[in-house]
Coordinates of C-alpha atoms in Angstrom, one line a residue:
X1 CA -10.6 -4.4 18.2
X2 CA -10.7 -7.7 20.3
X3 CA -9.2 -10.5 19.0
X4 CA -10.8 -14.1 18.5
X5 CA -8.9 -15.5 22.2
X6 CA -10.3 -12.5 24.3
X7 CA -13.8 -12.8 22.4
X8 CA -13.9 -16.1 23.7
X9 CA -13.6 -15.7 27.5
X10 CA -16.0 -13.1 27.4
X11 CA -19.6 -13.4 28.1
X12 CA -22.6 -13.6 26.0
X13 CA -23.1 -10.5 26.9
X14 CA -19.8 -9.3 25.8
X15 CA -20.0 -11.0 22.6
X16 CA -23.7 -9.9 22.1
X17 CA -21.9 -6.2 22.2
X18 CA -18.8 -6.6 20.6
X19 CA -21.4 -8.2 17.1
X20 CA -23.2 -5.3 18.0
X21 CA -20.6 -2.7 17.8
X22 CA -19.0 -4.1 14.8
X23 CA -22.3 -4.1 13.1
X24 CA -23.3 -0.4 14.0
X25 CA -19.4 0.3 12.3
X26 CA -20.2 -1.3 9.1
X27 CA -23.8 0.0 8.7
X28 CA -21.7 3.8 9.4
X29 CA -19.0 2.9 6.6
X30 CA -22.0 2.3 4.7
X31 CA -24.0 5.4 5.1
X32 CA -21.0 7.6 4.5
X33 CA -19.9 5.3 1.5
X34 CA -23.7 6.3 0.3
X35 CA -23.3 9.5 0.3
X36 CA -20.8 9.3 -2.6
X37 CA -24.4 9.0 -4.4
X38 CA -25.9 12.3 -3.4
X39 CA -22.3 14.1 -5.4
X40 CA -23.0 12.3 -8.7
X41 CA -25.3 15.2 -9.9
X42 CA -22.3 17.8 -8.6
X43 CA -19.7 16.3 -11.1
X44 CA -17.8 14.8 -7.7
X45 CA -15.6 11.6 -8.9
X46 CA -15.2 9.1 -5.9
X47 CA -11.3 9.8 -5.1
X48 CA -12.8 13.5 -4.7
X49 CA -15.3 12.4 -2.4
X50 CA -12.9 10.2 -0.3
X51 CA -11.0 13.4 0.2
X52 CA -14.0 15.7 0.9
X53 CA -14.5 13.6 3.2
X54 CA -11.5 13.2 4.6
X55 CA -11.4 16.8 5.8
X56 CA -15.2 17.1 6.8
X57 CA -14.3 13.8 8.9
X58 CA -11.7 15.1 10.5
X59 CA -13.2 18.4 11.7
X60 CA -16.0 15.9 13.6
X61 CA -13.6 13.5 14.8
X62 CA -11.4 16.2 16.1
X63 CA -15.1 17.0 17.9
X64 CA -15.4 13.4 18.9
X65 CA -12.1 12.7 20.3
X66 CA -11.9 15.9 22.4
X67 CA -8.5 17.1 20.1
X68 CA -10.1 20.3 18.5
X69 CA -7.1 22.2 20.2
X70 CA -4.8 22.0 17.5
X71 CA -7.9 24.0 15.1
X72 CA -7.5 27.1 15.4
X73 CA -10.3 29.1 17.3
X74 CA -13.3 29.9 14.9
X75 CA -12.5 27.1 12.2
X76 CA -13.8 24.1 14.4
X77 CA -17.0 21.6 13.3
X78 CA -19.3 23.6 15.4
X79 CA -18.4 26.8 13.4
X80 CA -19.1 24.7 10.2
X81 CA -22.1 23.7 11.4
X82 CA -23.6 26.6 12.4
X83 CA -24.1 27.8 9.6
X84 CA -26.0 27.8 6.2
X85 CA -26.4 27.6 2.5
X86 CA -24.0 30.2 0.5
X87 CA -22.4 31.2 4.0
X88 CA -21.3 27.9 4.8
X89 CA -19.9 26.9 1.7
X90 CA -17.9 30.1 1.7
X91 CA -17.1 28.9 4.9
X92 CA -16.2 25.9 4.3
X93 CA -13.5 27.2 1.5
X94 CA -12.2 29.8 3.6
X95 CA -11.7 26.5 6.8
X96 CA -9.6 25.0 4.3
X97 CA -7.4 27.2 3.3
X98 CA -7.0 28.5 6.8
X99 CA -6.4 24.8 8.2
X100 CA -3.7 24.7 5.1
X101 CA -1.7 27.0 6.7
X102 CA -2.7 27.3 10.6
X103 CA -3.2 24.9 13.5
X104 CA -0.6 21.9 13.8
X105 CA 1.7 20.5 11.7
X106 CA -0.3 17.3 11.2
X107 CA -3.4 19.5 10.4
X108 CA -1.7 21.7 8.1
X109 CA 0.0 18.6 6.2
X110 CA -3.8 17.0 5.6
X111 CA -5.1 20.5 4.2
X112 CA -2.5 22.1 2.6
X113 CA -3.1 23.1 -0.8
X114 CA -6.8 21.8 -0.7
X115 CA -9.7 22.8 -2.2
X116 CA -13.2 21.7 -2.6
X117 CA -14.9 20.4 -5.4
X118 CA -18.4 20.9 -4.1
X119 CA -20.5 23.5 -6.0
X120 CA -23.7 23.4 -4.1
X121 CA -24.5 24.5 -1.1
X122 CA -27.6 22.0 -0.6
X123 CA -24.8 19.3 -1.3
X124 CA -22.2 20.5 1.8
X125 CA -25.5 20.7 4.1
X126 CA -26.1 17.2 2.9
X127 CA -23.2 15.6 3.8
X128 CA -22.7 17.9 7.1
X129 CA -26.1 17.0 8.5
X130 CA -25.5 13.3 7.6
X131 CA -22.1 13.5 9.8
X132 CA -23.4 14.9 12.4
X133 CA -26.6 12.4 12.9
X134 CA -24.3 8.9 12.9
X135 CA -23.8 6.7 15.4
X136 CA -20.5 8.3 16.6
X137 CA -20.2 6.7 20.1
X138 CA -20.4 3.3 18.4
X139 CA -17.7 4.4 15.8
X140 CA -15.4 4.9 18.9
X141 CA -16.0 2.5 20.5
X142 CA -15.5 -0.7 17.4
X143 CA -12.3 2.2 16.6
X144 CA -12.1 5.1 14.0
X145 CA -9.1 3.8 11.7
X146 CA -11.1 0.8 11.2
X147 CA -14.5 3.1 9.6
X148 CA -11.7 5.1 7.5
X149 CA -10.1 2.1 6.1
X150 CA -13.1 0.8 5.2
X151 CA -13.9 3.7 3.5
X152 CA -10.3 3.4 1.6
X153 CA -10.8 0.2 0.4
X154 CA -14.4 1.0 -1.1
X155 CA -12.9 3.9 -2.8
X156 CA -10.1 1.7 -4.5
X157 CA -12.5 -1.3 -5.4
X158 CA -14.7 1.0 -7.5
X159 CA -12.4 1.0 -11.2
X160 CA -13.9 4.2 -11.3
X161 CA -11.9 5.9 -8.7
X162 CA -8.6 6.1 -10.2
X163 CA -7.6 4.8 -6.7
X164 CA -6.5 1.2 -6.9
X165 CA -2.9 2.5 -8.1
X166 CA -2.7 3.3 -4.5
X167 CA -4.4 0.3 -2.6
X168 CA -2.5 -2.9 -2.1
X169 CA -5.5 -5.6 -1.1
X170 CA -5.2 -6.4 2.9
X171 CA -5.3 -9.9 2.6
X172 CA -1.8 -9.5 0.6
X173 CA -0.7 -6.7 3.0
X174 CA -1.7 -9.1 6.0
X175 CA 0.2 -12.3 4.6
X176 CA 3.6 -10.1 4.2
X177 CA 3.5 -8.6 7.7
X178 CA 2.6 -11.5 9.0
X179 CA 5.6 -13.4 7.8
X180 CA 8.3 -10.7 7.9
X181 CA 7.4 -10.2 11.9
X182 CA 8.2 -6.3 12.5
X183 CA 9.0 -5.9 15.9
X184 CA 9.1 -3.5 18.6
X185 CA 11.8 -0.9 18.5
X186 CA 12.7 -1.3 14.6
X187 CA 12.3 0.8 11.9
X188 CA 9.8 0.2 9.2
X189 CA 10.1 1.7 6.2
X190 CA 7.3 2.0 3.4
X191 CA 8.8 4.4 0.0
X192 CA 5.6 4.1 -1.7
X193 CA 3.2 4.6 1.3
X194 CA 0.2 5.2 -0.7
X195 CA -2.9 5.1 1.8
X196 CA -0.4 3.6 4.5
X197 CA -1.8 -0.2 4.7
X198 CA 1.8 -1.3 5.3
X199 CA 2.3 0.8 8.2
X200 CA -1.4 0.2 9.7
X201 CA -0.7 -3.3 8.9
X202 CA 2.8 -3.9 10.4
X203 CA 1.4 -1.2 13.8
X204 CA -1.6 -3.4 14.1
X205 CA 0.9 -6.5 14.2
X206 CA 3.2 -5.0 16.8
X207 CA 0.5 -4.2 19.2
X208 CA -1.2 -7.5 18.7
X209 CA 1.9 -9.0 20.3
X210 CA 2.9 -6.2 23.0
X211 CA -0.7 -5.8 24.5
X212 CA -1.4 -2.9 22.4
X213 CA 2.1 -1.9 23.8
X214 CA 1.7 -1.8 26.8
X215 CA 4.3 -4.5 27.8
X216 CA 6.9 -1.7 26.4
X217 CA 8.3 0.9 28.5
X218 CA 7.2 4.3 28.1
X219 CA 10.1 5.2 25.9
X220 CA 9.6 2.8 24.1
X221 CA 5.5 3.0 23.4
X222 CA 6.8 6.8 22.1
X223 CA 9.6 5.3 20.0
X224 CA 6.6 3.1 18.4
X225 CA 4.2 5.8 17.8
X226 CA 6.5 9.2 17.0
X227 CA 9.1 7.0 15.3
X228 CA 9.0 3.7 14.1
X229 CA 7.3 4.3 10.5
X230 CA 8.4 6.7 8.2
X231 CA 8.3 6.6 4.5
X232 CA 7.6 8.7 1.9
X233 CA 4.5 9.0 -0.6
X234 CA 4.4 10.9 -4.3
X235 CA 0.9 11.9 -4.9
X236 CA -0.2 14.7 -2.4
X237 CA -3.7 13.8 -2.4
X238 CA -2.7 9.9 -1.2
X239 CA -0.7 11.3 1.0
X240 CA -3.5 13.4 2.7
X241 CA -5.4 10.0 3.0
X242 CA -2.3 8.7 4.3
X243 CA -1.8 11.1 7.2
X244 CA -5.6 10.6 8.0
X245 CA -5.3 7.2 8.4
X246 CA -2.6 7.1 10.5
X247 CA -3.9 9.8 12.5
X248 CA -7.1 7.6 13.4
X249 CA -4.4 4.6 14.4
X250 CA -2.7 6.4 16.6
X251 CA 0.7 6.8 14.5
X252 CA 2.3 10.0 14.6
X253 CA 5.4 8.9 12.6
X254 CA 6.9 11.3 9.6
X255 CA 5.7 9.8 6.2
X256 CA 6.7 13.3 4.6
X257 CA 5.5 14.0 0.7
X258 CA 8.2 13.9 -2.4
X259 CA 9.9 11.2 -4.4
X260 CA 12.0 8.2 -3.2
X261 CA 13.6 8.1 -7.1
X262 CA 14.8 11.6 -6.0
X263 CA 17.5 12.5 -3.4
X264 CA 14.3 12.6 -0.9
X265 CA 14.5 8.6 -0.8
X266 CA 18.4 8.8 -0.6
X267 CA 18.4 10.6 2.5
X268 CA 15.7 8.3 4.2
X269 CA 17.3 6.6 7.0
X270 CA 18.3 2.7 7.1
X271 CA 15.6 0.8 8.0
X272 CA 15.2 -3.0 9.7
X273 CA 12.0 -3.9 7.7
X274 CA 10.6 -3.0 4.8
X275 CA 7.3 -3.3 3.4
X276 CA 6.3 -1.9 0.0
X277 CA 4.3 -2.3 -3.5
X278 CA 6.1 0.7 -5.4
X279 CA 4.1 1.9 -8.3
X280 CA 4.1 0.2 -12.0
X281 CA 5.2 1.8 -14.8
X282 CA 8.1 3.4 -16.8
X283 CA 9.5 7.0 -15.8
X284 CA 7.8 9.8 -18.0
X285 CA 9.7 10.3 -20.8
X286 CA 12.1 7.8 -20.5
X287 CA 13.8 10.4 -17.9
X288 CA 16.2 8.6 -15.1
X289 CA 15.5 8.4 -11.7
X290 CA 17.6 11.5 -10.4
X291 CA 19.7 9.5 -7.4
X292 CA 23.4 9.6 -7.4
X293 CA 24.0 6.1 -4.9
X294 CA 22.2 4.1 -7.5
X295 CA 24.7 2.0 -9.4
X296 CA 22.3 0.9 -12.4
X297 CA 20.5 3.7 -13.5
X298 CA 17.0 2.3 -15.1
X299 CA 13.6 4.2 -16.5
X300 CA 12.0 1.3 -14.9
X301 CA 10.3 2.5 -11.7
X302 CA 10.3 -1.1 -10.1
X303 CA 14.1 -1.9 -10.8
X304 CA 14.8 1.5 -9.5
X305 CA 12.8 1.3 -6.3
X306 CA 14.4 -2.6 -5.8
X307 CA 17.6 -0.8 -6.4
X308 CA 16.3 1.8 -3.1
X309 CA 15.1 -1.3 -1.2
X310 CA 17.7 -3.4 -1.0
X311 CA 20.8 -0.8 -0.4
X312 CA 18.2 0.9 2.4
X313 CA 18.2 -1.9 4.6
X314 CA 20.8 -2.3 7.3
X315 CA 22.7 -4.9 7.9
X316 CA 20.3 -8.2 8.0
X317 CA 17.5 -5.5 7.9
X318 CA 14.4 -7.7 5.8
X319 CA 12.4 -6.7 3.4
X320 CA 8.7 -8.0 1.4
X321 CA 8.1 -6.2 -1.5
X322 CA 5.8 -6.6 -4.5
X323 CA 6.8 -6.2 -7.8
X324 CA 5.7 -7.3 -11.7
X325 CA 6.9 -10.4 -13.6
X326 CA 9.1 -8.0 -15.4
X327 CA 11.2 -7.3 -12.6
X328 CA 12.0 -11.0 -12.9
X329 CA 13.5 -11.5 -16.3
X330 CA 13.8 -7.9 -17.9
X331 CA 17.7 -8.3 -19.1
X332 CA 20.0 -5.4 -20.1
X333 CA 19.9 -3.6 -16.1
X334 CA 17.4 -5.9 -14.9
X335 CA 19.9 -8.1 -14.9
X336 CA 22.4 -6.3 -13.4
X337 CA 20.3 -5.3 -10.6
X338 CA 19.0 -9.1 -9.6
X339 CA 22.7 -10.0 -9.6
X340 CA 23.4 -7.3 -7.1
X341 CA 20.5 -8.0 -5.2
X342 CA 21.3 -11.9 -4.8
X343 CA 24.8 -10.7 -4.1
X344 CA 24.2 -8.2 -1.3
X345 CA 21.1 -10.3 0.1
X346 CA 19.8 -13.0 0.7
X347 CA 16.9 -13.5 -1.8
X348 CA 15.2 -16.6 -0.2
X349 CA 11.7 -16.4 -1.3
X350 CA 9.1 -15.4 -4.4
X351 CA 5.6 -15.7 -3.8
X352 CA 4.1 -15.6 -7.9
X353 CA 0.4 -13.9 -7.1
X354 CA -2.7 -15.1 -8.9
X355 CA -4.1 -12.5 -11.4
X356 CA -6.6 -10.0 -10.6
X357 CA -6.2 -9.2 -7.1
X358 CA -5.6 -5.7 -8.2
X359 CA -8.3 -3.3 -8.7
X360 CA -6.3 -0.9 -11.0
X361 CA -3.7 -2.8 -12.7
X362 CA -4.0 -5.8 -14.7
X363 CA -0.7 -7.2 -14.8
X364 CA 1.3 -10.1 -12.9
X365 CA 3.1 -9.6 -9.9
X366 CA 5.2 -11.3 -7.5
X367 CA 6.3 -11.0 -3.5
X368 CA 9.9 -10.7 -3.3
X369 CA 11.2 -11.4 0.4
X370 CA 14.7 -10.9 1.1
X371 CA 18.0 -10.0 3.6
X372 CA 20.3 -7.8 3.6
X373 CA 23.8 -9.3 4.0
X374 CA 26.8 -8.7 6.9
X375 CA 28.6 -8.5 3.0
X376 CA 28.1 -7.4 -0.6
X377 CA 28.8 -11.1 -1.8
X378 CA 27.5 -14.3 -2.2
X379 CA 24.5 -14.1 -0.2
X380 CA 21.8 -15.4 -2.4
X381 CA 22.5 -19.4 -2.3
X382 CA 18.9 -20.8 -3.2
X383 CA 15.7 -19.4 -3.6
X384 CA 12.3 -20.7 -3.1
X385 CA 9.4 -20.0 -5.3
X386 CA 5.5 -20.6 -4.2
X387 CA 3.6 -20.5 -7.7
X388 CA -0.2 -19.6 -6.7
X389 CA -1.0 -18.4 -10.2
X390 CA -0.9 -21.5 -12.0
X391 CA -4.2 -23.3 -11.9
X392 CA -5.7 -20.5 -9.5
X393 CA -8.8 -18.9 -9.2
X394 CA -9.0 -15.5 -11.5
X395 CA -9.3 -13.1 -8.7
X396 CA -11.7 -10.3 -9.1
X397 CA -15.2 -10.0 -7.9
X398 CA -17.1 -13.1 -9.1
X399 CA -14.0 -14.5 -6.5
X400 CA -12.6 -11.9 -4.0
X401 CA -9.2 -12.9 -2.8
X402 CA -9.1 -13.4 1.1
X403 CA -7.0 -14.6 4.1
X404 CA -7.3 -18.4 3.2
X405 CA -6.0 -18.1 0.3
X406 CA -2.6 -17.5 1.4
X407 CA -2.7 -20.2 4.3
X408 CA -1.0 -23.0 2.4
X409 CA 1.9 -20.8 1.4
X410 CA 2.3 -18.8 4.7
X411 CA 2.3 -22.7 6.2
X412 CA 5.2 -23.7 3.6
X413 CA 7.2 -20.4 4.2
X414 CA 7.2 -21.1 7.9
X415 CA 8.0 -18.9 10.6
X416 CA 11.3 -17.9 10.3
X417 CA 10.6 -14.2 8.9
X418 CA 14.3 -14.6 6.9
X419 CA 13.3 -18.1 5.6
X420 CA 15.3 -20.0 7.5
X421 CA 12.5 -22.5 8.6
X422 CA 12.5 -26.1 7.6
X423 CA 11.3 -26.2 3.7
X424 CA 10.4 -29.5 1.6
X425 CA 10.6 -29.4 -2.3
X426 CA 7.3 -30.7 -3.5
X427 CA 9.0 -31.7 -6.8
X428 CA 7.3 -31.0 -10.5
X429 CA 3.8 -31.5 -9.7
X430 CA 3.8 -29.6 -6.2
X431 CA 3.7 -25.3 -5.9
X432 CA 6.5 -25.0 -3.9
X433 CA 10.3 -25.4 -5.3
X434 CA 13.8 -25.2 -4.4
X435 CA 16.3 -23.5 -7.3
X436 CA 19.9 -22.8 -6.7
X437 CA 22.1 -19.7 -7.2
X438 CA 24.0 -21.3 -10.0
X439 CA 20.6 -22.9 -11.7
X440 CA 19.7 -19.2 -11.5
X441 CA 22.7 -17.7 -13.0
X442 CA 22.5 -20.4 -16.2
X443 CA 19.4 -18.7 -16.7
X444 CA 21.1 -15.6 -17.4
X445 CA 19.7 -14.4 -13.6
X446 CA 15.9 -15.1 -15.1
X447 CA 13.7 -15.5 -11.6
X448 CA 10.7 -15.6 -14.0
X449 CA 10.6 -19.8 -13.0
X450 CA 7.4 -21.7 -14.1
X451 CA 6.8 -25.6 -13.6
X452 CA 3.0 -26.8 -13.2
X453 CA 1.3 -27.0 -16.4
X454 CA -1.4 -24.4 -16.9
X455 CA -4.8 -26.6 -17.3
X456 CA -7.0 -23.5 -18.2
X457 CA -4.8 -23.2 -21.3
X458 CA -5.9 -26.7 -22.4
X459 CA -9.3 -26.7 -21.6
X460 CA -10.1 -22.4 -21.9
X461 CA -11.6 -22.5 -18.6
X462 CA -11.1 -20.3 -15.7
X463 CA -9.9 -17.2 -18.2
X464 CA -9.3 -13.9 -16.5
X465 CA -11.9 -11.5 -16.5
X466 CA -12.2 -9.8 -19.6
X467 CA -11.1 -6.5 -17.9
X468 CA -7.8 -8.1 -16.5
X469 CA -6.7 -9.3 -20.2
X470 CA -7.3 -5.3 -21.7
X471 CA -5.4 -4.1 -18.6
X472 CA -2.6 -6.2 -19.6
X473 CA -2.3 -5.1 -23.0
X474 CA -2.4 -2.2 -22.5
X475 CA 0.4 -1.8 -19.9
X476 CA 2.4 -3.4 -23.0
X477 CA 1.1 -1.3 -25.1
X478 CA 2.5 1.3 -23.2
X479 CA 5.5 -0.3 -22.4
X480 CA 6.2 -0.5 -26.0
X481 CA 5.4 3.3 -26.7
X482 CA 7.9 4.4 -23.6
X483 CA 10.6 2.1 -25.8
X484 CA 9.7 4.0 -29.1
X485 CA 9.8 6.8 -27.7
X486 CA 13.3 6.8 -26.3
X487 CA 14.6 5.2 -29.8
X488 CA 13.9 7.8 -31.6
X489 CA 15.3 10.7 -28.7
X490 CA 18.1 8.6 -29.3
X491 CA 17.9 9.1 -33.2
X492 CA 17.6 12.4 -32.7
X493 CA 20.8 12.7 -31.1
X494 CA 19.7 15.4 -28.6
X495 CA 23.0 15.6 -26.3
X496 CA 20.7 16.3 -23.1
X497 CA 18.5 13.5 -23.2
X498 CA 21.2 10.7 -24.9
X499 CA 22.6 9.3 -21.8
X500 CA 19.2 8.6 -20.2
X501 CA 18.1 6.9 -23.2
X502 CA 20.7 4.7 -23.3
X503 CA 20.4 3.4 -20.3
X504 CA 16.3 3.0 -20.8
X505 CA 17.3 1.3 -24.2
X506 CA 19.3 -1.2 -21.9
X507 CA 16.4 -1.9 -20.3
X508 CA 14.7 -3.1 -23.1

């Protein structure tokens, strides 16, 4: 896609195109988006259809792009189309489990283990035909990735989906990118890739500045696109969406399927950068995260993935992470773990996020930008806190959150990705304010800092959306049953399970 400078020199012409284009690519996100409609009679949720039609999609596209080679002979779009009612849906089940375990690696990690959920074989004709008749050369030409993530982000803004869990919202994804600066020749790591916005994101930044890299040399353009992301992602159907969508950018990077709380993360390589939202939420059970480097073992997913963020950096390797207000004052381990994270790093920045700007989760959270130390001491000597909660919009869809929102803090941050730019304290009254290490440490390590006074509490005004508030309690509601829980595994003295809940009972 063009950017705003080269729109400009073009001619009317040009522009009258480029509108044009973009135009035809929304009004195609939008017929495929409507098609979710014609599956509602068929029992088909929307996260299903998403991941239908991830695998329909990529049998055209494969067509479109002229990269059908790596299907195996017989299992191709045209074979799908050919045929008709009862044939092609038996078809159709047999092309995915053939495409599971046949054709190349990137095709057999997008189908393996799938299965369809359509019943009907009026409803696969449906969605086949309508495929086949869009405006594909238009699609191509406005880019591909662009029409999927479109379709990702209409699948997690329905709270029906299920899918939010896994969809960071791209104005928040586009603020942290843009002020942790990945560069060319780096590794970026994402742990909890879900749909892979961070690595389309932080791709999308680096080719913005190298000329869609073509100022690199051609080891280094493969370096950027065989190389430079990797990650890993939990849930296999994410990940599927994941490899699809890096697929259509042109990444061909490993983002390989398991559990970073498992020795899978501790063999992930150091990385230079990275950018993650790690999932909410306690560990089943109260169980530990099974990693031997970790040297606070917590239930707490967040604490644990901080714990995998900050020892996987190298060696003033920077990292933007988002986590819940929790992270910020739980004590017991929580503790512990934000006085080794302020010792081996350089925490130099929270941003406090406004509520509601996620579709699936209704509690608080915080960006956390920080880096790693040349030493395991004494790195953390102030931090800076942006409070865009306080007296803020409640985000949702009466008021969508967007790019501007973010402009005054990505203006007082500066653009020093580390922090290291020029910063005023705006005092008591202002959102932005300076806190030392040792004002920290008298607060017994609490980063959960609050000074504007909260207007909407004095005058009941600009409430969250009643949704937002039942999300929240129920997260503690939950919170407080994974707490019970352990207590009395604990009471029960069961040998096996004892040390783990100990340590989750520290966290409490």
């Amino acid at each position: 896609m063009p950017n705003q400078a080269q729109i400009c020199n073009n001619s009317a012409f040009d522009i009258y195109i480029y509108k044009a284009n973009l135009n035809a690519t929304n009004d195609i996100g939008q017929k495929l988006w409507n098609l979710c409609h014609v599956l509602r009679d068929d029992g088909i949720t929307y996260l299903q259809y998403v991941t239908e039609l991830t695998y329909l999609l990529f049998l055209k596209m494969a067509q479109e792009t002229g990269t059908e080679t790596q299907l195996p002979l017989g299992y191709r779009w045209k074979d799908l189309v050919s045929k008709d009612g009862i044939e092609q849906l038996n078809f159709y089940r047999a092309l995915l489990l053939e495409l599971g375990t046949n054709g190349s690696q990137r095709v057999q990690n997008i189908f393996v283990n799938s299965q369809t959920a359509l019943k009907q074989p009026r409803i696969l004709k449906k969605l086949v035909t309508s495929i086949d008749e869009l405006d594909w050369y238009s699609a191509k030409e406005e880019g591909l990735g662009d029409l999927y993530e479109d379709l990702l982000e209409r699948n997690a803004s329905e709270k029906k989906s299920g899918a939010g869990q896994y969809f960071t919202p791209r104005p928040l994804i586009d603020c942290m990118v843009e002020l942790i600066k990945p560069q060319a020749g780096e590794l970026t790591q994402d742990p909890a890739a879900g749909t892979g916005g961070f690595v389309i994101a932080a791709d999308r930044y680096i080719k913005r500045h190298t000329d869609d890299l073509f100022t690199l040399s051609e080891a280094e353009q493969s370096f950027q696109r065989y190389q430079a992301f990797y990650g890993i992602e939990l849930v296999q159907d994410a990940h599927r969406l994941l490899l699809m969508n890096m697929l259509l950018h042109g990444i061909e990077s490993e983002v390989s399927l398991g559990d970073t709380l498992s020795s899978d993360g501790q063999q992930l390589p150091k990385a230079d950068v990275i950018l993650t939202n790690p999932p909410f939420g306690t560990k089943k059970g109260g169980g530990l995260p099974t990693r031997e480097d970790f040297t606070f073992p917590t239930s707490n997913k967040q604490l644990a993935f901080l714990q995998h963020i900050y020892r996987g950096l190298k060696p003033g390797g920077r990292a933007a992470v988002v986590l819940p207000d929790n992270v910020l004052f739980e004590d017991g381990q929580g503790r512990n773990i934000r006085a080794d994270l302020m010792d081996k790093c350089n925490l130099h920045t929270i941003l406090r996020l406004p509520t509601g700007i996620f579709y699936a989760q209704g509690v608080k959270t915080n960006v956390l930008f920080f880096q790693r130390g040349a030493s395991d001491k004494g790195n953390t000597k102030a931090v800076w806190f942006y409070d865009m909660r306080t007296n803020m919009p409640a985000f949702g869809k009466r008021t969508p959150l967007n790019k501007e929102h973010f402009k005054p803090f990505e203006l007082a941050y500066g653009d020093d990705p580390n922090g290291n730019s020029q910063r005023v304290d705006e005092g008591e009254s202002g959102r932005w304010r300076r806190f030392t290490r040792e004002e920290i440490s008298k607060r017994g390590e609490n980063l959960d800092i609050t000074w504007l006074r909260d207007e909407s509490l004095q005058s009941g005004d600009n409430l969250p959306e009643p949704e937002i508030i039942a999300a929240e309690i129920m997260t503690k509601l939950q919170t407080a049953m994974d707490e019970m829980e352990a207590l009395m595994l604990l009471l029960e003295g069961d040998p096996e399970t004892e040390a783990e809940t100990e340590a989750l009972l520290e966290d409490v």
